[in-house]
Short mmCIF file of C-alpha atoms in Angstrom, two decimals:
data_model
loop_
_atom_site.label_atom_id
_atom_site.label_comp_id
_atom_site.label_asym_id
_atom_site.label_seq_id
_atom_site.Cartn_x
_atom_site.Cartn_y
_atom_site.Cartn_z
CA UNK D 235 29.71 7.34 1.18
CA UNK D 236 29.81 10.10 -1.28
CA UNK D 237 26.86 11.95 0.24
CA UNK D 238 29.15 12.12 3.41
CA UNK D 239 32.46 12.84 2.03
CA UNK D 240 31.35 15.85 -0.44
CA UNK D 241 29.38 17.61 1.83
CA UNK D 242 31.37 16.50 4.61
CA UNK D 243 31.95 20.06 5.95
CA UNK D 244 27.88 20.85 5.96
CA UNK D 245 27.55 17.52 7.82
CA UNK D 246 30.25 18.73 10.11
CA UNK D 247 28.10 22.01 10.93
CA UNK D 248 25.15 20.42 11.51
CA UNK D 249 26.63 17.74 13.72
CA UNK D 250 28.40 20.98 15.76
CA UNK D 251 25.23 22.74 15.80
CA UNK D 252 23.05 19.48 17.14
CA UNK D 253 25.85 18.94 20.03
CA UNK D 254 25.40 22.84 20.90
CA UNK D 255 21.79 22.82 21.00
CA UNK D 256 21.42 19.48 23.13
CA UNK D 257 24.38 21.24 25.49
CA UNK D 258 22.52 24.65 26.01
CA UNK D 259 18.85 23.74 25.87
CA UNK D 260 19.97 20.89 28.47
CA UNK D 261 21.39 23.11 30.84
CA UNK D 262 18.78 25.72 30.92
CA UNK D 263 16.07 22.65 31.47
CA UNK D 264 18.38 21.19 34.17
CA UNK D 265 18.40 24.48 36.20
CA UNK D 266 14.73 25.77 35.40
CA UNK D 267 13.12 21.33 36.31
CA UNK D 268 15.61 21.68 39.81
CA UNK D 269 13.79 25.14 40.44
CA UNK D 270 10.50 24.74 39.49
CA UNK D 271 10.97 21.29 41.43
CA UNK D 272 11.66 23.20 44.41
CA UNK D 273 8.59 25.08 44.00
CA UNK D 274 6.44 22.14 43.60
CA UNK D 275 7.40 20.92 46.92
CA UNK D 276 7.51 24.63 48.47
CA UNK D 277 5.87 25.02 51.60
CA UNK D 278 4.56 28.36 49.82
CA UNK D 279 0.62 27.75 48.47
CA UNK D 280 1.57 30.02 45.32
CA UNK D 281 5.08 28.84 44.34
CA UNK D 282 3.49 25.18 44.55
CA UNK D 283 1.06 26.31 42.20
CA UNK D 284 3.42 28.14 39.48
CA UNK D 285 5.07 24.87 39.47
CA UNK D 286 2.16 22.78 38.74
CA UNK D 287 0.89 25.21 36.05
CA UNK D 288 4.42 25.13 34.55
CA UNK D 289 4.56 21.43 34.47
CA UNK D 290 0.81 20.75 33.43
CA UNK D 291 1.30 23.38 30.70
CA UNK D 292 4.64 22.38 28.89
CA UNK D 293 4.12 18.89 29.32
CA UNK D 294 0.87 19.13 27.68
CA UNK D 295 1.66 21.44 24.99
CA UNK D 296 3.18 20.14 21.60
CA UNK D 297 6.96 21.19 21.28
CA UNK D 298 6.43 22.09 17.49
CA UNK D 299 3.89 24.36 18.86
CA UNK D 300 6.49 25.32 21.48
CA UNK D 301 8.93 26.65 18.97
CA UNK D 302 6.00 28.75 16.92
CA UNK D 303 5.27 30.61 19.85
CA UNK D 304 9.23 30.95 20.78
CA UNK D 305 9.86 32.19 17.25
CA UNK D 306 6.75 34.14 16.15
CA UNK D 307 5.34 35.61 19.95
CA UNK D 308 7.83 35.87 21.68
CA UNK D 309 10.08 37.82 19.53
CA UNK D 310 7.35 40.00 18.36
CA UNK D 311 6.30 41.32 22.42
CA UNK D 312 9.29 40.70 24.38
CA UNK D 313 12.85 40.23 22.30
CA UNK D 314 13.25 41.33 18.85
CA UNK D 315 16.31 40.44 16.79
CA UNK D 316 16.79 37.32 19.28
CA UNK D 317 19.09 34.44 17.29
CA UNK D 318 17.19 31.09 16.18
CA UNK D 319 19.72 29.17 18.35
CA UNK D 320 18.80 31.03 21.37
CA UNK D 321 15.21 30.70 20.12
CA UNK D 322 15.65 27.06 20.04
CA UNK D 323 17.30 26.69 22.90
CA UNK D 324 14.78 28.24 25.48
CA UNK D 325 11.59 26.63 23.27
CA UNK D 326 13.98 23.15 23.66
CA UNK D 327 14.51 24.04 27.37
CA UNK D 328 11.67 25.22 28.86
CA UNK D 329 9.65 21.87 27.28
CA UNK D 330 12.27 19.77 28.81
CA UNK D 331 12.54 21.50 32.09
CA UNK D 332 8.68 20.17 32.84
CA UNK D 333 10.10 16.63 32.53
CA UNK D 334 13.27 16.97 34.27
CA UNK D 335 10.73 18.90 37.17
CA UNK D 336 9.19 15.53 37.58
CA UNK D 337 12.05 13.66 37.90
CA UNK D 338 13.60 16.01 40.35
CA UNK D 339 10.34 15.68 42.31
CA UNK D 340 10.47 12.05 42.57
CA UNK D 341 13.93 11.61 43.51
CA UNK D 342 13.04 14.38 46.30
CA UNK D 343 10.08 12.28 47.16
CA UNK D 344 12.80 9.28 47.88
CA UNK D 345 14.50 10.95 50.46
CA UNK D 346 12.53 9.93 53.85
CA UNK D 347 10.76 12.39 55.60
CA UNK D 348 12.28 12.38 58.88
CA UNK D 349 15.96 14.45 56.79
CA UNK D 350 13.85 17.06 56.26
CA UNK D 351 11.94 17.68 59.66
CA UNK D 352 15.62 17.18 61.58
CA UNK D 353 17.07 19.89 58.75
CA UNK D 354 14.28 22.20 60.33
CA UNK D 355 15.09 21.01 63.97
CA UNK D 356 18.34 22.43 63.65
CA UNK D 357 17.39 25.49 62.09
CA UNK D 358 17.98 24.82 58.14
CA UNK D 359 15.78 27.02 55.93
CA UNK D 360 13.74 25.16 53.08
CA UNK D 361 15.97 26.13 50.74
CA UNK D 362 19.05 25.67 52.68
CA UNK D 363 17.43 22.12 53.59
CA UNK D 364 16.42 21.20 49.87
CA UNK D 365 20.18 22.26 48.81
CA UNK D 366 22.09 20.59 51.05
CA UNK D 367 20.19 17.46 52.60
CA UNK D 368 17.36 16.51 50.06
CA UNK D 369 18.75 16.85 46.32
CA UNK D 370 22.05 15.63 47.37
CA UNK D 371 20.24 12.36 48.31
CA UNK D 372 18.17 12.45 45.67
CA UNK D 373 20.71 12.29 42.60
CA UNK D 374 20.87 8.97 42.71
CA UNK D 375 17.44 8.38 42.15
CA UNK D 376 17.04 11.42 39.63
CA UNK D 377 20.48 10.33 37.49
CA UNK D 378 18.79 6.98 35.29
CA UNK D 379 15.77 9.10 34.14
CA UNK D 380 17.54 12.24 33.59
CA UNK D 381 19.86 10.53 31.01
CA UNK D 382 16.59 9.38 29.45
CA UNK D 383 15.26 12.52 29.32
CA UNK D 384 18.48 14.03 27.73
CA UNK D 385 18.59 11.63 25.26
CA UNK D 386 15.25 12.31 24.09
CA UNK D 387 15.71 15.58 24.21
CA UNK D 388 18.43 15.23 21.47
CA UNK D 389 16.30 13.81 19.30
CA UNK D 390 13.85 16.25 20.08
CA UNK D 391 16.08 19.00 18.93
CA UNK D 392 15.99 17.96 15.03
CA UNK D 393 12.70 20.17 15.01
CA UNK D 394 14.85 23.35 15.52
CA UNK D 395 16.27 22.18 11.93
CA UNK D 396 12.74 23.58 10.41
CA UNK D 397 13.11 26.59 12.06
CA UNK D 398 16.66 27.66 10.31
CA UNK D 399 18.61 26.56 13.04
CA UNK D 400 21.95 24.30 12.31
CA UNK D 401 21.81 20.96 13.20
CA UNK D 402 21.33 17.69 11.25
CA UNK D 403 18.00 17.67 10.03
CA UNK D 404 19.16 20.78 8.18
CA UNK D 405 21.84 18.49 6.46
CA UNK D 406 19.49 16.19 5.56
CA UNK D 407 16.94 18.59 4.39
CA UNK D 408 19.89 20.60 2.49
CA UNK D 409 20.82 17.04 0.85
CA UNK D 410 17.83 15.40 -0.04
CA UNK D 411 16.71 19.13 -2.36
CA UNK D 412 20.25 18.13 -3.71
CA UNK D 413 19.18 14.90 -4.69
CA UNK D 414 21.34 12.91 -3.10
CA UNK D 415 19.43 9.47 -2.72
CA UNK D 416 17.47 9.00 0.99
CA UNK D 417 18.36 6.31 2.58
CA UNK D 418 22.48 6.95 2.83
CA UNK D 419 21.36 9.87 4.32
CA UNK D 420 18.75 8.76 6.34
CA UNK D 421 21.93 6.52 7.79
CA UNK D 422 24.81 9.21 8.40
CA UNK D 423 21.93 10.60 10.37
CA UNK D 424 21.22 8.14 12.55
CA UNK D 425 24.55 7.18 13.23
CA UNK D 426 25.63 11.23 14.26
CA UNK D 427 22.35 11.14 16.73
CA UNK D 428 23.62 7.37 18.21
CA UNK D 429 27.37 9.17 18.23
CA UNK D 430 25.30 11.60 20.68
CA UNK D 431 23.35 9.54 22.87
CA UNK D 432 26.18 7.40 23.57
CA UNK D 433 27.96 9.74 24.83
CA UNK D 434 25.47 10.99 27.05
CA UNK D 435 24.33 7.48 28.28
CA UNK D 436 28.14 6.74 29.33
CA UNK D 437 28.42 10.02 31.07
CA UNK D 438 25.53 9.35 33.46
CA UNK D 439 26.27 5.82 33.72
CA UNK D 440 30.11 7.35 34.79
CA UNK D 441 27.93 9.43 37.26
CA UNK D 442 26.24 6.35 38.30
CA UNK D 443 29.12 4.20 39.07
CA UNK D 444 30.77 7.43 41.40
CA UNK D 445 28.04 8.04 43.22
CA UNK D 446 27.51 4.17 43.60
CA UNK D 447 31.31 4.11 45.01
CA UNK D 448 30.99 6.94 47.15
CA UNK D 449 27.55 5.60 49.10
#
């Protein structure tokens, strides 16, 4: 217990900083998988191509190898004197975005044929069609493996903690050089990521239930 309570303010930061990078890196891989999910199932040859090579190439790369190109490329040719959060966040992001893609494009897949082609019968562009006749349907096939997805990418986010980023695995890298003893630390951990998780699990399970009233 002492571990926690006299470093309590450190473990506060780090639990702050995990909840803000989980919040931002999952927004900007919500909105960039629902795009590039729309461009997968584009009519356009070369849109449905730029979302293949975007999926096939995050999903394939390692994220720690992710965050070295975020942190050593891309500042050096594109942004200079960009924050490690924001650094963390798009490397964070962009990886998850590839897996949200596919779930986006399997919910879409759900949604029978015949919505689309009477969309375009009454004069609904693709987009127009996709935004409000396909995804709508889709959610509430997309919503139980999204809420895996976010969960994982949580945990996913302790590797911004070797990058100087905030979070938790800073705490516990800050107190095990202290030499405070592992394993209590090891379990204030775990119980600030299942704090997390928890709370996204009941949100989409909230999400669940309302869409499953409103059907």
């Amino acid at each position: 217990m002492n571990v926690l309570l006299d470093n309590f303010a450190e473990f506060r930061n780090g639990f702050i900083g995990t909840v803000e990078i989980t919040a931002v890196s999952s927004v900007i891989a919500l909105l960039l998988g629902i795009v590039i999910a729309g461009f997968r199932v584009s009519p356009v040859p070369p849109l449905r191509f730029f979302g293949t090579a975007w999926v096939t190439l995050l999903r394939n790369t390692p994220l720690t190898l992710l965050f070295l190109v975020f942190f050593f490329v891309v500042p050096e040719i594109l942004f200079p004197g960009m924050s490690s959060f924001v650094l963390a966040s798009l490397a964070l992001g962009f990886y998850t975005s590839s897996f949200v893609c596919e779930a986006v494009r399997s919910g879409i897949n759900t949604v029978p044929l015949g919505q689309a082609e009477a969309a375009r019968s009454l004069g609904l562009s693709f987009t127009q069609t996709l935004r409000l006749i396909v995804l709508p349907q889709a959610t509430r096939t997309v919503l139980p493996p999204l809420s895996s997805i976010f969960i994982a990418l949580t945990k996913n986010s302790a590797i911004a903690g070797a990058f100087s980023v905030t979070e938790l695995f800073g705490w516990q890298t800050l107190m095990s050089e202290q030499g405070y003893a592992i394993v209590p630390i090891f379990i204030w951990v775990a119980l600030a990521y299942l704090v997390i998780t928890f709370a996204i699990s009941g949100l989409f399970r909230l999400l669940e239930r309302n869409l499953e009233v409103a059907r």
